[in-house]
PDB file of C-alpha atoms in Angstrom:
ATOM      1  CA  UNK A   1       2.098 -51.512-107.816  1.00  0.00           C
ATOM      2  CA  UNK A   2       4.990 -50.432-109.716  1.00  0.00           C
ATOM      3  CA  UNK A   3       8.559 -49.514-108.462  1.00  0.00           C
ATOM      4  CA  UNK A   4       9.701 -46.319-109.330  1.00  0.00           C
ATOM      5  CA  UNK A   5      12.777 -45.163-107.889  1.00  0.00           C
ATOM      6  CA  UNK A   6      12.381 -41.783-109.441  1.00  0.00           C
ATOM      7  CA  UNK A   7       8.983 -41.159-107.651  1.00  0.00           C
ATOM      8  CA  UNK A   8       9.464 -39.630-104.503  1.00  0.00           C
ATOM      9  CA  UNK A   9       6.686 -40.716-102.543  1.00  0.00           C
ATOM     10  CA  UNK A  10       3.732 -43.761-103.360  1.00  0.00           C
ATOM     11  CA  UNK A  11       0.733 -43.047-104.804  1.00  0.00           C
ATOM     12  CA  UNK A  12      -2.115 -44.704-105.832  1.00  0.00           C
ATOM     13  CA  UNK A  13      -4.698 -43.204-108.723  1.00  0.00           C
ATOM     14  CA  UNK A  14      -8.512 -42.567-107.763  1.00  0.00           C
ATOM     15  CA  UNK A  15      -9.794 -45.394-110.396  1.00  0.00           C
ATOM     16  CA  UNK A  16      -7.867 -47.814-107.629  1.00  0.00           C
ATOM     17  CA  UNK A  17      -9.139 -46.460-104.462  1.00  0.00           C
ATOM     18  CA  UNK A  18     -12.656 -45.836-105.680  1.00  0.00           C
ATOM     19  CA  UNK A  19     -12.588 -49.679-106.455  1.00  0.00           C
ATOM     20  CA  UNK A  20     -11.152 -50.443-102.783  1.00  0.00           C
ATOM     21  CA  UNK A  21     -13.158 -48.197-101.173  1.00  0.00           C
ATOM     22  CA  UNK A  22     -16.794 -50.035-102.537  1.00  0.00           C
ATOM     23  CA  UNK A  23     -14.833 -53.542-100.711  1.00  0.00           C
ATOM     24  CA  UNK A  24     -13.568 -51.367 -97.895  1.00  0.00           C
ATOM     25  CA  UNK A  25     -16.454 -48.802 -97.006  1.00  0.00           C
ATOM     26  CA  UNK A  26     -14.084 -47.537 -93.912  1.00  0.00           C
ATOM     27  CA  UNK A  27     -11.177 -46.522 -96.238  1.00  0.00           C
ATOM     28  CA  UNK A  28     -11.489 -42.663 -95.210  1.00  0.00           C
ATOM     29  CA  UNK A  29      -8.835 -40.437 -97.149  1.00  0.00           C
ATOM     30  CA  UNK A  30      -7.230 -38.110 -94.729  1.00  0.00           C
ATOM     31  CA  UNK A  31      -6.047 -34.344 -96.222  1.00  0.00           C
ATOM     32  CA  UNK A  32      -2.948 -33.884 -97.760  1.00  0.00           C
ATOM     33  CA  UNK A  33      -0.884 -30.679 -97.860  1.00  0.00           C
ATOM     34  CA  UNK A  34       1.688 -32.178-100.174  1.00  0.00           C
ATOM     35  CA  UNK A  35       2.297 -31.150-103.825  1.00  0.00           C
ATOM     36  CA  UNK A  36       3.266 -33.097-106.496  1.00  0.00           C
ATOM     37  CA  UNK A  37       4.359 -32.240-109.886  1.00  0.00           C
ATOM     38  CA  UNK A  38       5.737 -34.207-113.071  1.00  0.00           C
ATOM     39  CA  UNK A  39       9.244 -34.699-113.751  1.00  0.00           C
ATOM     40  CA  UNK A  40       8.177 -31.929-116.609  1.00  0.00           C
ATOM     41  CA  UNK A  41       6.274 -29.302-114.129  1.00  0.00           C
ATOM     42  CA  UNK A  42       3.275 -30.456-114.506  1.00  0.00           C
ATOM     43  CA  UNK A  43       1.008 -29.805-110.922  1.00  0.00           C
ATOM     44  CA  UNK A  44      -0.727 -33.331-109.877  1.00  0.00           C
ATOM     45  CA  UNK A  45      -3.585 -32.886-107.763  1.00  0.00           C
ATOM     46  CA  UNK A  46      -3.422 -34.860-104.428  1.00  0.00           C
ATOM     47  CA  UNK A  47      -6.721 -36.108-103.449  1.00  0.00           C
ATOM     48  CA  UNK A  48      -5.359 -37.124 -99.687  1.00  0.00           C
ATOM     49  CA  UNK A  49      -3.422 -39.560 -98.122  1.00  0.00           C
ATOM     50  CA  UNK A  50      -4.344 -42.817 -96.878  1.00  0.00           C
ATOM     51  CA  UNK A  51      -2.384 -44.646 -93.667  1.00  0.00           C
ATOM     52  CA  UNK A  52      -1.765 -47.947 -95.380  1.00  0.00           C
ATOM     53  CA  UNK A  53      -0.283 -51.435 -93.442  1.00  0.00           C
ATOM     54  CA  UNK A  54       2.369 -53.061 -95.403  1.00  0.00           C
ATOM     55  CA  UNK A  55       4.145 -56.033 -95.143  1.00  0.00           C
ATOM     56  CA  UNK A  56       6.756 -57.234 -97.573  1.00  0.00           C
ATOM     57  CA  UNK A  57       8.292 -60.819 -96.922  1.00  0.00           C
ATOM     58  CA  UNK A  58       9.873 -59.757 -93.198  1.00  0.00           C
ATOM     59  CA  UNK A  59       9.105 -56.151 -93.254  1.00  0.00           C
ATOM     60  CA  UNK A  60       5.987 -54.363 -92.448  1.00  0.00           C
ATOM     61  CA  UNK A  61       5.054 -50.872 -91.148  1.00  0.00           C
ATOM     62  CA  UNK A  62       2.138 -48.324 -91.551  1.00  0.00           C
ATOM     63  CA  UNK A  63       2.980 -45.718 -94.216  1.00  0.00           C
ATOM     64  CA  UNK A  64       1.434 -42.976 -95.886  1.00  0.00           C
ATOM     65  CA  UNK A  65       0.177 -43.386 -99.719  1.00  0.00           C
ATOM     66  CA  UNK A  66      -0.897 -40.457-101.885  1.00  0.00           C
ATOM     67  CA  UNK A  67      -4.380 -40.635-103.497  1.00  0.00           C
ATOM     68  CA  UNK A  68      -4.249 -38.423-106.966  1.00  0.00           C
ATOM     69  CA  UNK A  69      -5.914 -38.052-109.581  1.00  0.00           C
ATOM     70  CA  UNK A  70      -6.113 -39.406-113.125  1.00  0.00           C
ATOM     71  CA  UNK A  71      -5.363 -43.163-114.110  1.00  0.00           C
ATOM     72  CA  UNK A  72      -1.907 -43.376-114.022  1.00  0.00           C
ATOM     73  CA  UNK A  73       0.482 -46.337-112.663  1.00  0.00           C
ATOM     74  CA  UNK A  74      -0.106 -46.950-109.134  1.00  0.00           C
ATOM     75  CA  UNK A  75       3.852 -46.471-107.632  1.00  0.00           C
ATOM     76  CA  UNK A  76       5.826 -47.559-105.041  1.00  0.00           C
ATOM     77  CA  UNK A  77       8.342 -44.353-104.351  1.00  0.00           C
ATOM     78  CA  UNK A  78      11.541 -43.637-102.702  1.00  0.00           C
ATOM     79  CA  UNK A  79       9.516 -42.740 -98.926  1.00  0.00           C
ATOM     80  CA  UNK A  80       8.712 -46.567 -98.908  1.00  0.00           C
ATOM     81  CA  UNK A  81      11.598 -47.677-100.631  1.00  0.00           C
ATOM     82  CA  UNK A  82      13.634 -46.177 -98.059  1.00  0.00           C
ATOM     83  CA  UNK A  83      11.931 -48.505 -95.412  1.00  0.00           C
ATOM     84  CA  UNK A  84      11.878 -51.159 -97.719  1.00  0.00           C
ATOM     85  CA  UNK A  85      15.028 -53.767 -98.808  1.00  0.00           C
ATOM     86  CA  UNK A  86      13.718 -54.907-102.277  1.00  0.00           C
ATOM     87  CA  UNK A  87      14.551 -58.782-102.887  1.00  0.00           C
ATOM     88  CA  UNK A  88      15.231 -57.557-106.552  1.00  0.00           C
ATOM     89  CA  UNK A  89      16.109 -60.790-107.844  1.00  0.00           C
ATOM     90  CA  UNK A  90      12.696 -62.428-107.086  1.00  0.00           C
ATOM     91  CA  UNK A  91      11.023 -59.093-108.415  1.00  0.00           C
ATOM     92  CA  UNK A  92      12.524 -59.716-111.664  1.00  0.00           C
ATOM     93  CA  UNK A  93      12.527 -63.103-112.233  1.00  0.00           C
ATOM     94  CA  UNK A  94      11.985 -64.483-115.662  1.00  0.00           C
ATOM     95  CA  UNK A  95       8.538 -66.573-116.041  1.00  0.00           C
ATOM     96  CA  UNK A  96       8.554 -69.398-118.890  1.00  0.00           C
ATOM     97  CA  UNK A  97       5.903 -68.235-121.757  1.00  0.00           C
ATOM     98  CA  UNK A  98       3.840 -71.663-122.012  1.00  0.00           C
ATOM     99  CA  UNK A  99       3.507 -71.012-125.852  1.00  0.00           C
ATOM    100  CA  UNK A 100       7.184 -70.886-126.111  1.00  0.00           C
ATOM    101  CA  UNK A 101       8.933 -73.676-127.920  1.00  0.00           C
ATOM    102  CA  UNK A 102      11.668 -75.136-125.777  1.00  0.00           C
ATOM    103  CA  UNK A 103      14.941 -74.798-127.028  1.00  0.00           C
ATOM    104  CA  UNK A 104      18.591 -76.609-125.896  1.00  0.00           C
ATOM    105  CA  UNK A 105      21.464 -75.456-128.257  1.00  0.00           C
ATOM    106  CA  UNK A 106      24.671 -77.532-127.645  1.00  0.00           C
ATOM    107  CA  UNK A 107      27.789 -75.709-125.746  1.00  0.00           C
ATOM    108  CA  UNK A 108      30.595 -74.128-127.591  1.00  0.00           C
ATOM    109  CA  UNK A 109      34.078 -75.296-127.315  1.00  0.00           C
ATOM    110  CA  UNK A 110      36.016 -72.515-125.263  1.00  0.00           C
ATOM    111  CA  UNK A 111      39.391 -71.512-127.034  1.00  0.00           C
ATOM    112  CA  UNK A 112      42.185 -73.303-125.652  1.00  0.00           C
ATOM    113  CA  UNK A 113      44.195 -70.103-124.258  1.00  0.00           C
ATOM    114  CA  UNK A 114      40.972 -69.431-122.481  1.00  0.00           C
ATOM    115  CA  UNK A 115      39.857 -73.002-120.931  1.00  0.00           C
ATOM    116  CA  UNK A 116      41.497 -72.449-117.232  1.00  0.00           C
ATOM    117  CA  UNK A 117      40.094 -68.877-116.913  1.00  0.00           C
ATOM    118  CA  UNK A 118      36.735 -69.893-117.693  1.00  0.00           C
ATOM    119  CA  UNK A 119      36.906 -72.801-115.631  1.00  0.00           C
ATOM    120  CA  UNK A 120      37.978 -70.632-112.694  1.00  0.00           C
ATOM    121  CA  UNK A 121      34.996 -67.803-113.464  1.00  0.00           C
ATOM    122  CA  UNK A 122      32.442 -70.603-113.516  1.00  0.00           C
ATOM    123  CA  UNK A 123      33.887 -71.879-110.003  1.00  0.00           C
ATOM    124  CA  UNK A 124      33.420 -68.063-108.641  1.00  0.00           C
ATOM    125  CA  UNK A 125      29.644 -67.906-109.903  1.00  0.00           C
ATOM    126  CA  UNK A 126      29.245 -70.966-108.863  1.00  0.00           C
ATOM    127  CA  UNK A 127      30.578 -70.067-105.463  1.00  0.00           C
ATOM    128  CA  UNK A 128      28.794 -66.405-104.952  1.00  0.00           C
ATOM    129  CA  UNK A 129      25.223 -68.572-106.093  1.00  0.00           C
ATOM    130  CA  UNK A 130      24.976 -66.828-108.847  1.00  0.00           C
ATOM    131  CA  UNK A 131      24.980 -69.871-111.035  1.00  0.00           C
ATOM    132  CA  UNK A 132      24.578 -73.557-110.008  1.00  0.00           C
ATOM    133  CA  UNK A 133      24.889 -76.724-111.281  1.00  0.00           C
ATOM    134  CA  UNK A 134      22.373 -78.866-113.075  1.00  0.00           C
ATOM    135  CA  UNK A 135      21.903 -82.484-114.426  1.00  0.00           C
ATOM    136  CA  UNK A 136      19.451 -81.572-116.950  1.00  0.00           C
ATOM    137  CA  UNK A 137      17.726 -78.236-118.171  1.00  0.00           C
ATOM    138  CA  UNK A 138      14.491 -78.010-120.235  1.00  0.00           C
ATOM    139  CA  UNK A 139      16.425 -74.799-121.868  1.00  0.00           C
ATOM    140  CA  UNK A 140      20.019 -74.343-123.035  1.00  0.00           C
ATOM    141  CA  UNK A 141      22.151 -71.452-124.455  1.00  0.00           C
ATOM    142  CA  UNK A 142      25.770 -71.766-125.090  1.00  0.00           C
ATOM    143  CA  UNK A 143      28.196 -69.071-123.197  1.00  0.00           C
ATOM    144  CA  UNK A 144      30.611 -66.923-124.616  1.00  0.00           C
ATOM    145  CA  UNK A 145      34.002 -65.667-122.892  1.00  0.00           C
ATOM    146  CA  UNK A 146      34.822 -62.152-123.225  1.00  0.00           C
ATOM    147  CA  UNK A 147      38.409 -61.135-122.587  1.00  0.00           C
ATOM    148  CA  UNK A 148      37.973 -57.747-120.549  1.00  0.00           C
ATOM    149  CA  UNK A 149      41.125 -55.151-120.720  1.00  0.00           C
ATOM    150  CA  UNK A 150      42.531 -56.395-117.925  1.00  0.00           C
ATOM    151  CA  UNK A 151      42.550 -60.222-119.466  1.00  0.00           C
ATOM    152  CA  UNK A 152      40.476 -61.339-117.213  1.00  0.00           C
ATOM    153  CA  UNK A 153      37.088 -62.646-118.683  1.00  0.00           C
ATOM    154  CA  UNK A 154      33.759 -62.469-117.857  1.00  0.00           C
ATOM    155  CA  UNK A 155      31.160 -65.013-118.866  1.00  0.00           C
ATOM    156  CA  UNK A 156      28.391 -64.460-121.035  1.00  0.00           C
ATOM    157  CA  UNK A 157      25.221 -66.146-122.769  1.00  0.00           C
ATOM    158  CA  UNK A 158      24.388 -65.909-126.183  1.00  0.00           C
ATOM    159  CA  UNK A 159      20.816 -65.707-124.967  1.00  0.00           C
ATOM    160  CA  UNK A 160      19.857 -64.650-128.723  1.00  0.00           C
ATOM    161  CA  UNK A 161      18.898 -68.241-129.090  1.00  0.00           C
ATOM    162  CA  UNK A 162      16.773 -68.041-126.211  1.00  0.00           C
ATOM    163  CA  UNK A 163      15.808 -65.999-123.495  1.00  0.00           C
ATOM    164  CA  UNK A 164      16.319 -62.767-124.958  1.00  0.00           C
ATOM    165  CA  UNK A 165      14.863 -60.578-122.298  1.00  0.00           C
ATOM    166  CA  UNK A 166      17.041 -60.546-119.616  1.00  0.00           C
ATOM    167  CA  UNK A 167      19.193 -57.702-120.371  1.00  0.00           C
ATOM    168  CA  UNK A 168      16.082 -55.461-121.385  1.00  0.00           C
ATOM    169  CA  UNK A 169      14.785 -56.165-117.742  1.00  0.00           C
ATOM    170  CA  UNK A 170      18.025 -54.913-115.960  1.00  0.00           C
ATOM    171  CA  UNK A 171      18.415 -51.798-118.153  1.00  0.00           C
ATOM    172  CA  UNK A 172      14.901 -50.888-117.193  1.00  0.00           C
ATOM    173  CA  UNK A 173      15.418 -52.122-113.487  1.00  0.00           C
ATOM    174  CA  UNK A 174      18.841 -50.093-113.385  1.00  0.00           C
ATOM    175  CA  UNK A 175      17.253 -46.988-115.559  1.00  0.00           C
ATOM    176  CA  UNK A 176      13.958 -46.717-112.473  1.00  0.00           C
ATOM    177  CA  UNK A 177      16.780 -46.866-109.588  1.00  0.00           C
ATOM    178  CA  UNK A 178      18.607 -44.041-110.759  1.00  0.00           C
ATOM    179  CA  UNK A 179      15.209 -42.417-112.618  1.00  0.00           C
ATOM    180  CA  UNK A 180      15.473 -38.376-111.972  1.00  0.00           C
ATOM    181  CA  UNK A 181      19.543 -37.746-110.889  1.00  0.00           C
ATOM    182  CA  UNK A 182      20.520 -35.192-113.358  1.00  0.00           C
ATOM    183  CA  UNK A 183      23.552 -35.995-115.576  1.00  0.00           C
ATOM    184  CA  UNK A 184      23.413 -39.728-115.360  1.00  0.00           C
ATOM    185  CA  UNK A 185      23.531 -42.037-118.036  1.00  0.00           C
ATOM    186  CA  UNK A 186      23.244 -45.927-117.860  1.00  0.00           C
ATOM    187  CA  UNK A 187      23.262 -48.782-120.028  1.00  0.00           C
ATOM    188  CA  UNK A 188      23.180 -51.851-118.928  1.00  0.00           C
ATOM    189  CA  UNK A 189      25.948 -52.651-115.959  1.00  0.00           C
ATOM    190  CA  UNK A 190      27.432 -49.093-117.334  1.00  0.00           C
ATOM    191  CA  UNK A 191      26.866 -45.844-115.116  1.00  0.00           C
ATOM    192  CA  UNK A 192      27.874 -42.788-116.616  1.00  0.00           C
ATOM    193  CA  UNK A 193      27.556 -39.534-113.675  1.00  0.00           C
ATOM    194  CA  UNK A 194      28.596 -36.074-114.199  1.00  0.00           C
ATOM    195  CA  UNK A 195      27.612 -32.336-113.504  1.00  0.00           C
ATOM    196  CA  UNK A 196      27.970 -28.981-114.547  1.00  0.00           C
ATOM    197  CA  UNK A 197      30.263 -27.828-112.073  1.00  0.00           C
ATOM    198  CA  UNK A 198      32.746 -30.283-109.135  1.00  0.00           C
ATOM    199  CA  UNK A 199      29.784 -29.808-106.841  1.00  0.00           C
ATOM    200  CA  UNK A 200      26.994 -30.953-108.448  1.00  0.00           C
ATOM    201  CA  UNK A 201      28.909 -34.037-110.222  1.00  0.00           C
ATOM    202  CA  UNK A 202      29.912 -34.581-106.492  1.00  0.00           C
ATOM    203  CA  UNK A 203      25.851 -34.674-105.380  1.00  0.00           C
ATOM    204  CA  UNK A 204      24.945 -36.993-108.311  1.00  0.00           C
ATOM    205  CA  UNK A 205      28.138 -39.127-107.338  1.00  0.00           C
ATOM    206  CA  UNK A 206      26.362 -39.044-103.943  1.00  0.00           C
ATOM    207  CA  UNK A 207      23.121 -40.146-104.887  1.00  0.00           C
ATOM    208  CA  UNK A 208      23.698 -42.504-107.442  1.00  0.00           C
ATOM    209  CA  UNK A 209      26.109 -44.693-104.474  1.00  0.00           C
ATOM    210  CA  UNK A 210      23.449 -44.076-101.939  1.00  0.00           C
ATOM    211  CA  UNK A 211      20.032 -45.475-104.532  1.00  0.00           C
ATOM    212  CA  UNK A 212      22.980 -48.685-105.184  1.00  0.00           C
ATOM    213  CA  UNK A 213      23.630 -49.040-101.600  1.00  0.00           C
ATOM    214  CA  UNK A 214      19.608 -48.919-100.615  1.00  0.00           C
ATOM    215  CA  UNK A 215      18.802 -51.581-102.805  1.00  0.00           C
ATOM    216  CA  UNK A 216      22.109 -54.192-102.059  1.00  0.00           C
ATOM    217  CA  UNK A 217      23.883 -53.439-105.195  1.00  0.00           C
ATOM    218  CA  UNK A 218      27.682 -53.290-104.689  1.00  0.00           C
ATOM    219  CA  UNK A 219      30.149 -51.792-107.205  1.00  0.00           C
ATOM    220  CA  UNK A 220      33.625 -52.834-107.951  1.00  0.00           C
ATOM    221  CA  UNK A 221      36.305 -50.548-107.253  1.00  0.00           C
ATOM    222  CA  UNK A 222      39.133 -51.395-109.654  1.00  0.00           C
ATOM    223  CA  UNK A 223      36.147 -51.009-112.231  1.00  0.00           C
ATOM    224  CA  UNK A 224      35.159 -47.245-111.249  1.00  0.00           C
ATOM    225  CA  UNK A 225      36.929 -44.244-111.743  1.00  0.00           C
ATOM    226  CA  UNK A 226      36.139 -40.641-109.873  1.00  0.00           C
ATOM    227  CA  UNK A 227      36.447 -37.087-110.959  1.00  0.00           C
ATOM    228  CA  UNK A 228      38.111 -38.076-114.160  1.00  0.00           C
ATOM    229  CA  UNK A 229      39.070 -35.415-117.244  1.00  0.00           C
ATOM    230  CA  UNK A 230      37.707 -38.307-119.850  1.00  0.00           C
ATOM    231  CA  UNK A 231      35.997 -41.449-119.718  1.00  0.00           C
ATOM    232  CA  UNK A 232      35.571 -44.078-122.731  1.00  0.00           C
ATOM    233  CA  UNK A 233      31.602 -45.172-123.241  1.00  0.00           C
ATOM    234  CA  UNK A 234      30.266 -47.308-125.463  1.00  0.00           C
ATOM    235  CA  UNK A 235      33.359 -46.987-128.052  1.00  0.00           C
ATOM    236  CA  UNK A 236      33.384 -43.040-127.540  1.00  0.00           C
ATOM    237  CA  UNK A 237      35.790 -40.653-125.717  1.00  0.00           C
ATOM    238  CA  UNK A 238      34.269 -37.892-123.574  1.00  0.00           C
ATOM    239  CA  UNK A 239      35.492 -35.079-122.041  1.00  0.00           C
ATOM    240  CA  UNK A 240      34.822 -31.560-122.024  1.00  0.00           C
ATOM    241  CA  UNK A 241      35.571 -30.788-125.729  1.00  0.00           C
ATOM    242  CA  UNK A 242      32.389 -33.356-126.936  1.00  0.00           C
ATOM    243  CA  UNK A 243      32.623 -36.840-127.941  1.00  0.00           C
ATOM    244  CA  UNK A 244      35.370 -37.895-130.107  1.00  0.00           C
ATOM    245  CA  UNK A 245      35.811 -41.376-132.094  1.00  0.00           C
ATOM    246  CA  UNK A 246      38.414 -43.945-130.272  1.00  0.00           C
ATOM    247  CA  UNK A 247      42.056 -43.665-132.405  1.00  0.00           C
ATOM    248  CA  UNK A 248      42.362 -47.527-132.342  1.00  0.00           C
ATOM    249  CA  UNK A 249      39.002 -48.277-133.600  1.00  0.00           C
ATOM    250  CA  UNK A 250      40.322 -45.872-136.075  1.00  0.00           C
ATOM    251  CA  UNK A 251      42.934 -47.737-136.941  1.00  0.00           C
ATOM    252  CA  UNK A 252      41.611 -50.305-137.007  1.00  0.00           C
ATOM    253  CA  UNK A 253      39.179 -49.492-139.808  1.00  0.00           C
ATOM    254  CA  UNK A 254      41.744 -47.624-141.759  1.00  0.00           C
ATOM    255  CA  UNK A 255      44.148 -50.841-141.618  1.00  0.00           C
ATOM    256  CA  UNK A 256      41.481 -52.988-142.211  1.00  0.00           C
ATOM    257  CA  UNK A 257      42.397 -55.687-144.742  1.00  0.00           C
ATOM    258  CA  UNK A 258      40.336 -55.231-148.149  1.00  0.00           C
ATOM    259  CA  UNK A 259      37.039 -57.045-148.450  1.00  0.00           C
ATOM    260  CA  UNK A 260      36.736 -59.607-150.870  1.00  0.00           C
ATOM    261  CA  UNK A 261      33.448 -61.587-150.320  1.00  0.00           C
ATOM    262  CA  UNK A 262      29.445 -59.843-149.767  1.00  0.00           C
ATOM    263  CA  UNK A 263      30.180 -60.840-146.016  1.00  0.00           C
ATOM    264  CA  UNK A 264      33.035 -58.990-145.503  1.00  0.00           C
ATOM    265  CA  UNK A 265      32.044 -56.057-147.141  1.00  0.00           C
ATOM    266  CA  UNK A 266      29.084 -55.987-145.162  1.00  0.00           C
ATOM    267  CA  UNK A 267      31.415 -56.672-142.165  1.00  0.00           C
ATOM    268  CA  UNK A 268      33.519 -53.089-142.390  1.00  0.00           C
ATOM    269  CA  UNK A 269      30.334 -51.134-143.315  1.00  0.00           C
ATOM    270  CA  UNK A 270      29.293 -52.372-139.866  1.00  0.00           C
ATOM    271  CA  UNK A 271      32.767 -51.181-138.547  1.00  0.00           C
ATOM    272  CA  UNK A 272      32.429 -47.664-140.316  1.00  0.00           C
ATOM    273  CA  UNK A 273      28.904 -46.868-139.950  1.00  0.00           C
ATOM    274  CA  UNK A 274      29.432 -46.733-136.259  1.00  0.00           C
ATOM    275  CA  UNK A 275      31.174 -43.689-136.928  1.00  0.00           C
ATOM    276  CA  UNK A 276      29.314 -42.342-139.253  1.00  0.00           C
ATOM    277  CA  UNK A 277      28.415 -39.004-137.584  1.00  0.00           C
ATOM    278  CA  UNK A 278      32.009 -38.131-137.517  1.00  0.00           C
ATOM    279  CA  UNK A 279      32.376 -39.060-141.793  1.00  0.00           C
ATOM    280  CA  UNK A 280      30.006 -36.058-143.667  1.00  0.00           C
ATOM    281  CA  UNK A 281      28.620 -37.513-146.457  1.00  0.00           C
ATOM    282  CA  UNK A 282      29.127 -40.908-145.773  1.00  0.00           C
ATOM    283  CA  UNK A 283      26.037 -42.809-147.761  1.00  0.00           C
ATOM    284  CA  UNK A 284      27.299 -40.789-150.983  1.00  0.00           C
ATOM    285  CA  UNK A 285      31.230 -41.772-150.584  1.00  0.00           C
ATOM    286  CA  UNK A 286      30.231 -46.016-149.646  1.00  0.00           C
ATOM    287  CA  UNK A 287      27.429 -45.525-152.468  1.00  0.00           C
ATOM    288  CA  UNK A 288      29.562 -47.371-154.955  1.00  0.00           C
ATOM    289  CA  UNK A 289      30.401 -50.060-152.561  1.00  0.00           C
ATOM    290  CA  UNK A 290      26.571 -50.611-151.381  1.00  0.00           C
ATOM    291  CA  UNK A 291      25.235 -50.771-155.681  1.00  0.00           C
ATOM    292  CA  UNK A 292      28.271 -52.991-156.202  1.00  0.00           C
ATOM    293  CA  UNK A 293      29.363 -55.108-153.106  1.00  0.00           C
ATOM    294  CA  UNK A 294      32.245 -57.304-153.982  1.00  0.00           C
ATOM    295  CA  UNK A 295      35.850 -55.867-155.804  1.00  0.00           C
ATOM    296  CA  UNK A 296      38.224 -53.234-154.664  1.00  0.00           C
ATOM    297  CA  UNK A 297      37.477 -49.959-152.257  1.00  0.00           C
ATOM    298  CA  UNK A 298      38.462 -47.066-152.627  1.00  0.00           C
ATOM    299  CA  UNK A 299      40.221 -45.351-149.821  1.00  0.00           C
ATOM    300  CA  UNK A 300      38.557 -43.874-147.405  1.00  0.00           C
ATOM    301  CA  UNK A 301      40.027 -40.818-144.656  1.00  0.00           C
ATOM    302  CA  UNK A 302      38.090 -40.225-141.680  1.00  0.00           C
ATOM    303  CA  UNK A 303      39.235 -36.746-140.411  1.00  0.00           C
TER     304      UNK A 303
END
């Protein structure tokens, strides 16, 4: 069964429970008054409701599961989620693909000004068991500091050269917790709530803490902020006039030194085209600069 935090209660589709019911000839669906419908409005029709025994590592209890039609995903929802404390990290954990060449790239020297910080992050993971430490390892990617605005920095793996999959798990794992709360946006480690009016931002404030604290996930503080007029994400200002470009990514693209090699060139077309829904016209002004890549640019004014 699948975990879907946006379901509201567990079903199981008919294909499944015609299958258990030929191994299980006692498996007697009881009625169901309850209605389901779609995140879209469409009705589902509820066949009945079966009194199922469930146990889950230390847990176990005898809940009701939804028997409906069709062949879609049999789900675990939020009525035996709510009784249930995931172990998330053993739910997600990466499995080795046999086919898979092994691969061990060689660590990166850390930058001098940055040696005793990540010494002293690598102690804390280390400590909390997030990370531990190994003679040798049949797979190897190099880590990469990244100086957050408060200088601290927060350790990273180029997993590019590797495992690659990691952060597509936990965007999916983070997008099912908080599936169906209107006005929320995530990416990644990045939660983005709001509303209409103070009240409604308020109950999707409410529910979003309330999914985090029912499965063990803990936020930290100094890294939130509430009821805010604007919020930065993902290199964009928001507030209640739209979405505006940042003023010193601005900057720095409009004080960006001249390009003089293919690579650089290609390096501040990276830069602009982030913001290219804010510069009209854009593939016609760099056209000149794309045909011919190396030499002087002309000026460009981002209004």
């Amino acid at each position: 069964m699948e975990v879907d935090t946006g379901a509201a209660v567990s079903v199981m589709n008919e294909d499944t429970y015609t299958l258990l019911k030929k191994k299980h000839p006692n498996l007697e669906l009881k009625e169901s008054k309850v209605r389901l419908n779609t995140y879209t409005g469409e009705q589902v029709k509820v066949l009945g409701q079966l009194e199922t025994s469930v146990k889950y590592e230390d847990q176990e209890g005898v809940w009701p599961l939804l028997v409906i039609t069709g062949k879609g995903p049999n789900l675990i929802g939020r009525n035996w989620l709510q009784k249930i404390k995931i172990n998330w990290k053993n739910l997600f954990q990466l499995k080795e693909d046999k086919n898979t060449s092994v691969k061990v790239n060689k660590a990166r020297p850390a930058p001098y000004a940055l040696r005793e910080k990540v010494e002293k992050d690598l102690e804390r993971l280390q400590e909390e068991g997030t990370i531990e430490p190994v003679q040798f390892a049949d797979w190897a990617a190099p880590i990469v500091p990244i100086v957050k605005d408060d200088k601290s920095i927060r350790i990273c793996g180029d997993y590019k050269v590797t495992v690659n999959q990691a952060a597509k798990i936990f965007q999916r794992t983070m997008e099912n917790l908080l599936q169906g709360i209107p006005f929320v946006v995530v990416r990644v480690d990045d939660i983005l709530v709001s509303g209409s009016n103070d009240e409604e931002h308020l109950a999707n404030l409410e529910e979003v803490l309330k999914r985090l604290s029912e499965h063990g996930l803990r936020l930290k503080k100094k890294k939130c902020a509430f009821m805010v007029n604007e919020v930065v994400y993902l290199g964009q200002k928001i507030n209640s006039q739209g979405i505006q470009p940042i003023q010193e990514k601005v900057r720095t693209i409009t004080n960006a030194p001249a390009p003089t090699n293919v690579s650089e060139v290609r390096s501040y077309l990276g830069m602009i085209n982030y913001y290219q829904k804010y510069l009209p016209n854009l593939s016609t002004i760099l056209a000149p600069r794309t045909a011919q890549p190396v030499g002087k640019r002309e000026k460009l004014e981002m209004e």
